[in-house]
GROMACS .gro file of C-alpha atoms in nm:
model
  290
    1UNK     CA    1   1.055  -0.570   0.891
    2UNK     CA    2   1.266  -0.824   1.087
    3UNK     CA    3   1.307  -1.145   0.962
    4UNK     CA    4   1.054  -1.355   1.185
    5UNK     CA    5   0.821  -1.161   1.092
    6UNK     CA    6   0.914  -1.130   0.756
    7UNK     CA    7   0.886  -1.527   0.744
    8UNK     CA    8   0.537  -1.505   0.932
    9UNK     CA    9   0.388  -1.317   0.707
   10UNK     CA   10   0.534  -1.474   0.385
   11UNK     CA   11   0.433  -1.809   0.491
   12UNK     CA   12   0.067  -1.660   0.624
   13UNK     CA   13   0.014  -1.514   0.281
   14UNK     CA   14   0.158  -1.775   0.088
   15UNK     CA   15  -0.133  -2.018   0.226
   16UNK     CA   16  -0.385  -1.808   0.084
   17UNK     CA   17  -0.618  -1.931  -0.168
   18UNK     CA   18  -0.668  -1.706  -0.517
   19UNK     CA   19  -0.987  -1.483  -0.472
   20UNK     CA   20  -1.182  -1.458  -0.792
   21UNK     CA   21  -1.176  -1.094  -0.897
   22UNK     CA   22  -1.557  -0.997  -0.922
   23UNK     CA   23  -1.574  -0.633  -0.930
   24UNK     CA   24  -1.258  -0.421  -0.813
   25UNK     CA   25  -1.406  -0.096  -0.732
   26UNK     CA   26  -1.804  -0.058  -0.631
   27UNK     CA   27  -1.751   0.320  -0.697
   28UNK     CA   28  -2.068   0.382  -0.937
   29UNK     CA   29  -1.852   0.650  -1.185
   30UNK     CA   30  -1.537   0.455  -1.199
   31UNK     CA   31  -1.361   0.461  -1.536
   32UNK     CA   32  -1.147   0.127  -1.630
   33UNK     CA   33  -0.825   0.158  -1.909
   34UNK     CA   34  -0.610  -0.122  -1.932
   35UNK     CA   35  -0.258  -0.023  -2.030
   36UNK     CA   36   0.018  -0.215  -2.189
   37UNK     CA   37   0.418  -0.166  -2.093
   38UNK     CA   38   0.640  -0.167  -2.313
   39UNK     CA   39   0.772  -0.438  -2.164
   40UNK     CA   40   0.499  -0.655  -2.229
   41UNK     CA   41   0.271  -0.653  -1.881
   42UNK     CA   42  -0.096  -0.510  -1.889
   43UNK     CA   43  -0.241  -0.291  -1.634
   44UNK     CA   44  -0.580  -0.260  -1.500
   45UNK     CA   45  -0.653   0.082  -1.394
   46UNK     CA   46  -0.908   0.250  -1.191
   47UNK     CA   47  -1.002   0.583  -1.242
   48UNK     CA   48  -1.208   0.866  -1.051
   49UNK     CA   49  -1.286   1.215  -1.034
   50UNK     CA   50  -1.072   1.506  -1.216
   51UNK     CA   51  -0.796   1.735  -1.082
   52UNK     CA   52  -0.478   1.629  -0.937
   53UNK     CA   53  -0.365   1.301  -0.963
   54UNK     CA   54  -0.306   1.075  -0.691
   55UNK     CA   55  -0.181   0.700  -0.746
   56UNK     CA   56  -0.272   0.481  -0.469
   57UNK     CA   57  -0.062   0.155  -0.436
   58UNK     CA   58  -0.236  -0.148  -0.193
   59UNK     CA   59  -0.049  -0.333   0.040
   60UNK     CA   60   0.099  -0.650  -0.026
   61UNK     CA   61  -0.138  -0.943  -0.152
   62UNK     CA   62  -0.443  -0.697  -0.214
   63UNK     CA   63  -0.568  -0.507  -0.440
   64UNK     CA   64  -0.735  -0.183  -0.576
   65UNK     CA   65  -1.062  -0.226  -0.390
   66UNK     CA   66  -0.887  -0.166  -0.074
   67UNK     CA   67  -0.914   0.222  -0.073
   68UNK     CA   68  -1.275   0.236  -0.192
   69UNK     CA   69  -1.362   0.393   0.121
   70UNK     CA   70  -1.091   0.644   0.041
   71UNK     CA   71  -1.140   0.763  -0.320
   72UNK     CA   72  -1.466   0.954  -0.234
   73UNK     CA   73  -1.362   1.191  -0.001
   74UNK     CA   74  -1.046   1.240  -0.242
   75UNK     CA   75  -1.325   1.311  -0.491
   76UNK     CA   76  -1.458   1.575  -0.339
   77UNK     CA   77  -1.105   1.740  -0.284
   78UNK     CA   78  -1.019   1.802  -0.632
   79UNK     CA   79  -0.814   1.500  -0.698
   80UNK     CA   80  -0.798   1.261  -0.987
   81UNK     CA   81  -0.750   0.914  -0.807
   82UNK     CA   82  -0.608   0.615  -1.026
   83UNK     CA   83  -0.576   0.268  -0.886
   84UNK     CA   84  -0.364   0.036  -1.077
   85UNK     CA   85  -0.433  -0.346  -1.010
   86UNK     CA   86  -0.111  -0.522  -0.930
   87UNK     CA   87   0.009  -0.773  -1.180
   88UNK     CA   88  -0.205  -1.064  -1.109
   89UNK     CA   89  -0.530  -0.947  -1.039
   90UNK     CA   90  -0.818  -0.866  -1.245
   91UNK     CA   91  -0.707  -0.783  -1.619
   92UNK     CA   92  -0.333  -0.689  -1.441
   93UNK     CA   93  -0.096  -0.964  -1.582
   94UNK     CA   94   0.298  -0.997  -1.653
   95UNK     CA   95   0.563  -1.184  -1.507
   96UNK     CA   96   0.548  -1.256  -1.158
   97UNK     CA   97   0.823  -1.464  -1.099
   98UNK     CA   98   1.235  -1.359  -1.093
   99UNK     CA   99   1.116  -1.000  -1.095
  100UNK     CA  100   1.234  -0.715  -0.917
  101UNK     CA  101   1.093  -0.397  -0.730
  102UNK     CA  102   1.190  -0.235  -1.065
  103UNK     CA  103   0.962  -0.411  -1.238
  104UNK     CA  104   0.668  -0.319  -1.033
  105UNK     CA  105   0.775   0.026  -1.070
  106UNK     CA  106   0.811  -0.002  -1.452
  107UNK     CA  107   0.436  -0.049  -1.423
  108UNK     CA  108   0.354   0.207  -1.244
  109UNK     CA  109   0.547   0.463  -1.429
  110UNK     CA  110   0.356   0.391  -1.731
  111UNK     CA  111   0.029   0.414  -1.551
  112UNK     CA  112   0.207   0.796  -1.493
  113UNK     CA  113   0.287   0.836  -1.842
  114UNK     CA  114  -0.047   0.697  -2.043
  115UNK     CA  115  -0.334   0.778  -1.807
  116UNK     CA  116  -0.185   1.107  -1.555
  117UNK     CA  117  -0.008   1.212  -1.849
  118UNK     CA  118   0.181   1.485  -1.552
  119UNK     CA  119   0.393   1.404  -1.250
  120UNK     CA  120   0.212   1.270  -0.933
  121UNK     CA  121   0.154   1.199  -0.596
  122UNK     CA  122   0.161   0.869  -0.521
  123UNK     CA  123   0.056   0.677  -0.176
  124UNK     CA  124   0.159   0.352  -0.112
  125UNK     CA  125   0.009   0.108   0.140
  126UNK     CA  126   0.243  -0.108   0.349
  127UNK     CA  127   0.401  -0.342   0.073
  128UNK     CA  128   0.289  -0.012  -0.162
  129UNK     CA  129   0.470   0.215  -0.014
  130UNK     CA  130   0.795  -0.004  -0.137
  131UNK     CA  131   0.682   0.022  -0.492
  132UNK     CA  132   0.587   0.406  -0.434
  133UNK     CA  133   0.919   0.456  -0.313
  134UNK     CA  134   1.117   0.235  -0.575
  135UNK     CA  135   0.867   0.429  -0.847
  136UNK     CA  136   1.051   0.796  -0.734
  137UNK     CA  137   1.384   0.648  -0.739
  138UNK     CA  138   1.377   0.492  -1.074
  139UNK     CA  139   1.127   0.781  -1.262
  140UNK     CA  140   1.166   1.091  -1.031
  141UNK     CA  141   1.031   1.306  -1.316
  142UNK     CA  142   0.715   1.107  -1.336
  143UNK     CA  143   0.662   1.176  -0.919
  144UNK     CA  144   0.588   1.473  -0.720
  145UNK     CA  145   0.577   1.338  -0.421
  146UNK     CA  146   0.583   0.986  -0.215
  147UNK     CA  147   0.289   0.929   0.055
  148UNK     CA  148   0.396   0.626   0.309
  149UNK     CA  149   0.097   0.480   0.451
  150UNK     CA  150   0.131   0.256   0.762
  151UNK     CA  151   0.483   0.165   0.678
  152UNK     CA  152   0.653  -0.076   0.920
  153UNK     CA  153   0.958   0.017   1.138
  154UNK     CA  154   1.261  -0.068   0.953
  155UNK     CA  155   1.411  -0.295   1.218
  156UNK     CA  156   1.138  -0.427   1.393
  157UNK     CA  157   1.137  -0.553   1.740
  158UNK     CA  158   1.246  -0.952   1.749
  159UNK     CA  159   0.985  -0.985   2.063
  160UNK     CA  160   0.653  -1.008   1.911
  161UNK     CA  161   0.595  -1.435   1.864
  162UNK     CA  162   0.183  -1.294   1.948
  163UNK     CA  163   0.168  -1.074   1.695
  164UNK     CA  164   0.407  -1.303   1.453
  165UNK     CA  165   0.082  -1.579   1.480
  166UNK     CA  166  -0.192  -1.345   1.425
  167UNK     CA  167  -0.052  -1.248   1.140
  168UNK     CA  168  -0.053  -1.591   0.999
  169UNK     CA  169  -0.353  -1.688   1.121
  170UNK     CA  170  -0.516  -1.366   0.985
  171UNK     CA  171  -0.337  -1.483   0.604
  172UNK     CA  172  -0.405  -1.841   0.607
  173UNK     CA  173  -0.761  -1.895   0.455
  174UNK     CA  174  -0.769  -2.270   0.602
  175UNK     CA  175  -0.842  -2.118   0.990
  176UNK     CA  176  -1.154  -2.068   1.043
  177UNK     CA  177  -1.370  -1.795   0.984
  178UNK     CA  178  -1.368  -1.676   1.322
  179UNK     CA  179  -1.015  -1.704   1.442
  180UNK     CA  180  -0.906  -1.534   1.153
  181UNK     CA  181  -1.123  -1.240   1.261
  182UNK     CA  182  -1.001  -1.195   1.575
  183UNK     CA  183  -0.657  -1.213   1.457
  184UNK     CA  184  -0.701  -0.953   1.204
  185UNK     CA  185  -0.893  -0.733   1.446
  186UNK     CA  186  -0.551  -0.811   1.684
  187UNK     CA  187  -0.277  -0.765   1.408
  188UNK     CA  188  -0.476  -0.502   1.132
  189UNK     CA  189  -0.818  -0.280   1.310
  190UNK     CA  190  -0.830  -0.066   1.619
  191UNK     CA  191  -1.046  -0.175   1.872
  192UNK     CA  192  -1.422  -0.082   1.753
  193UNK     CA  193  -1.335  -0.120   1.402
  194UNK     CA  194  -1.490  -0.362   1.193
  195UNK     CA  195  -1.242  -0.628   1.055
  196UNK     CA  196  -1.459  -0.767   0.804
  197UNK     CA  197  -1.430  -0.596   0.539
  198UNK     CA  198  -1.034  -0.784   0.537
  199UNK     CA  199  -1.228  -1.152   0.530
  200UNK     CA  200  -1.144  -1.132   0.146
  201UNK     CA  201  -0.992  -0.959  -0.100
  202UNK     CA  202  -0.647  -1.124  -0.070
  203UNK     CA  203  -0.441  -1.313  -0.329
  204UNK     CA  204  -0.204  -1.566  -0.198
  205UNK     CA  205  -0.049  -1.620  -0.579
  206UNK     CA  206   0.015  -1.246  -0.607
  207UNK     CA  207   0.138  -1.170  -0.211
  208UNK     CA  208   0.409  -1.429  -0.280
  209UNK     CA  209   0.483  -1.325  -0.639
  210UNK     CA  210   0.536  -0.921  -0.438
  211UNK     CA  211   0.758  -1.086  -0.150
  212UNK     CA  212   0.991  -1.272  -0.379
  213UNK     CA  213   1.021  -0.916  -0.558
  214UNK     CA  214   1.072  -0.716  -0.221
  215UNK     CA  215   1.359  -1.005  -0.138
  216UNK     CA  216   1.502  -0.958  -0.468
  217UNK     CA  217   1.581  -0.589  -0.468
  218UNK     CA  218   1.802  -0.446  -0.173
  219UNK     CA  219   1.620  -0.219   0.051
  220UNK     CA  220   1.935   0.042  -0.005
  221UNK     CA  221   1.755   0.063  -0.395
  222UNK     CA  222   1.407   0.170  -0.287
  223UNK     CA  223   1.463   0.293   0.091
  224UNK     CA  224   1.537   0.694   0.017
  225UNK     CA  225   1.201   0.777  -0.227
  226UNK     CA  226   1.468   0.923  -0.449
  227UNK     CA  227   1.440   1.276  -0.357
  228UNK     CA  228   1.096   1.346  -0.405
  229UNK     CA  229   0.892   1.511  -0.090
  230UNK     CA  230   0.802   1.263   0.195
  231UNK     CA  231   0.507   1.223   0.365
  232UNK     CA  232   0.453   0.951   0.621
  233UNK     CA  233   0.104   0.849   0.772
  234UNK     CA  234   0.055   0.686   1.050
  235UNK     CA  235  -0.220   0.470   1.273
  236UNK     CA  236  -0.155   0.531   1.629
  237UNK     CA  237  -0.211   0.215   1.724
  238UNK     CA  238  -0.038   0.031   1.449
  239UNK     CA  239   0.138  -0.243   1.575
  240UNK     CA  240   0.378  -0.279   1.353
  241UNK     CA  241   0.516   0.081   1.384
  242UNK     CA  242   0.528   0.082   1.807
  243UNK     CA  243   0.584   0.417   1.955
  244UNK     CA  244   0.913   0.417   1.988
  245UNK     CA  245   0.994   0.375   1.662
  246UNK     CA  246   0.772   0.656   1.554
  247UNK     CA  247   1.028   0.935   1.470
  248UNK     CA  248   1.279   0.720   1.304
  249UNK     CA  249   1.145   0.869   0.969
  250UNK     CA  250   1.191   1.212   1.080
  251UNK     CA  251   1.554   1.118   1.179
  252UNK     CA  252   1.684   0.980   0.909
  253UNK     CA  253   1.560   1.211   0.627
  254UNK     CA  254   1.445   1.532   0.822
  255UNK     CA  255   1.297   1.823   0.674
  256UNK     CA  256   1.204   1.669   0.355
  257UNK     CA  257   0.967   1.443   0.551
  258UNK     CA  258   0.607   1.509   0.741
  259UNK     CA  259   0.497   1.290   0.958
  260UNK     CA  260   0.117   1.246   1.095
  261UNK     CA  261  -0.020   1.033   1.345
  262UNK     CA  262  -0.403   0.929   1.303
  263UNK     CA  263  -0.617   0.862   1.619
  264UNK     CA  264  -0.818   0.528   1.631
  265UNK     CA  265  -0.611   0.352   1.380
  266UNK     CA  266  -0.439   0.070   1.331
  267UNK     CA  267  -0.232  -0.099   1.017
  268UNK     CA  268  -0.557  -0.108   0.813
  269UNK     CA  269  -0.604   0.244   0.843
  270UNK     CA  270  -0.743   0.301   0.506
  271UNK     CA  271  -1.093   0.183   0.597
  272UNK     CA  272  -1.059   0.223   0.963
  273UNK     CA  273  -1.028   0.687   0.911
  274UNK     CA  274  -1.066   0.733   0.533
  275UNK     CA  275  -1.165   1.081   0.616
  276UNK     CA  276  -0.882   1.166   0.855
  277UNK     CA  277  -0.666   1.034   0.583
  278UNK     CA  278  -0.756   1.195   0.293
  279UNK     CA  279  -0.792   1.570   0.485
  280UNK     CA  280  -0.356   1.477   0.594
  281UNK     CA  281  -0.303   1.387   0.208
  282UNK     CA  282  -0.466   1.685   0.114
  283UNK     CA  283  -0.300   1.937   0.380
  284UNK     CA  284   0.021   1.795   0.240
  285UNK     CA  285  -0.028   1.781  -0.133
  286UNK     CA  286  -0.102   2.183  -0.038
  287UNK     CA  287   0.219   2.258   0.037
  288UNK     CA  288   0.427   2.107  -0.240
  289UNK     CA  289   0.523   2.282  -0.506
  290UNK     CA  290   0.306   2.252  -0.887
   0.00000   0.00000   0.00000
């Protein structure tokens, strides 16, 4: 992500006021266990199903509820799905300031270790893909394989002031209602696709705690997923990954990475094709290795 945009969205998310954390998953069987590091942080984690397990990761300033729509369908493909909360929402706390990628992957790993208890797969969403990524680096026994869900280009075009102020617009809970809508329906949902359900569910406090840790850790740490199997989603019309920038992936780390394109998406994705992602998790996860 350039750094205009970069800027953009740090100042759009930084306006954002703290949304009370009511109820993180409306899944009726979901199992909650709260962890502690040994480092000191505690962990709120959502659990579902049996089977394989999958650790989803939500973007940056959100949190677990994000892939209700997705756990279901995951469900009914065998797989255990655990959410984590990131540090500052719900139960979730630690240090959130002069902290590190590392740190955020510390958690995770011991989400791995006390409630997987076996290596995973683990799917990051935008800004979770980062800590996905930094997770395999720094605990590649603990990670079977990285997911990268609607990540960014990694130089992304300078030419974009539109799509620079819809982003803010869509982050700053001081616009009204309305604009911030349509800018999220401009900047996050494919045409058709209902926006709403990205009204809410943001946390300003914890989407600048997560940029000051992205800025903190070199993307040359976190970039390569360690050497754990790649896959990369993506929406076709996300854009923040423009067309010409889709095989980038593929060039830089070849065969160890898939790459699949979802119709009638955007950078949302997750609620926009749930199903459509969860059947390209599940053709992948297929393939690895036990």
């Amino acid at each position: 992500m350039n750094k205009l945009l970069s800027l953009a969205v740090g100042i759009g998310l930084a306006a954002q006021v703290f949304t009370v954390h009511a109820n993180a998953s409306k899944i009726a069987d979901t199992q909650t266990q709260v962890i502690q590091t040994p480092k000191g942080a505690k962990v709120e984690v959502f659990i579902n199903g049996t089977g394989t397990p999958i650790v989803l990761l939500p973007s940056r300033g959100r949190g677990a509820e994000d892939f209700d729509p997705l756990v279901p369908f995951l469900q009914q493909k065998g797989y255990q799905v655990i959410r984590p909360e990131p540090r500052g929402i719900g139960k979730s706390q630690g240090p959130t300031e002069n902290i590190t990628l590392h740190d955020l992957a510390d958690d995770i790993n011991q989400v791995i270790q006390q409630v997987a208890k076996k290596p995973v797969i683990i799917a990051g969403h935008a800004f979770g893909n980062w800590v996905a990524r930094m997770t395999a680096v720094d605990h590649p026994d603990a990670v079977r394989g990285v997911v990268i869900i609607a990540a960014a280009a990694k130089s992304y075009p300078e030419a974009m002031p539109e799509l620079v102020e819809k982003v803010r617009h869509a982050t700053d809970q001081s616009v009204p209602e309305a604009q911030r809508l349509a800018a999220l329906q401009f900047g996050f949902f494919a045409k058709g696709h209902d926006a709403r359900s990205w009204l809410s569910g943001s946390y300003g406090n914890v989407a600048k705690s997560q940029r000051a840790a992205g800025k903190a850790t070199p993307q040359s740490e976190w970039w390569s997923g360690g050497h754990a199997p790649l896959l990369e989603v993506q929406g076709e019309l996300d854009p923040f990954k423009p067309e010409s920038t889709r095989q980038e992936m593929k060039k830089e780390f070849g065969s160890r990475i898939s790459t699949v394109v979802i119709a009638n998406a955007s950078h949302a994705l997750v609620p926009e094709q749930p199903q459509a992602l969860a059947n390209a998790l599940d053709n992948w996860i297929k393939t690895l290795k036990p």
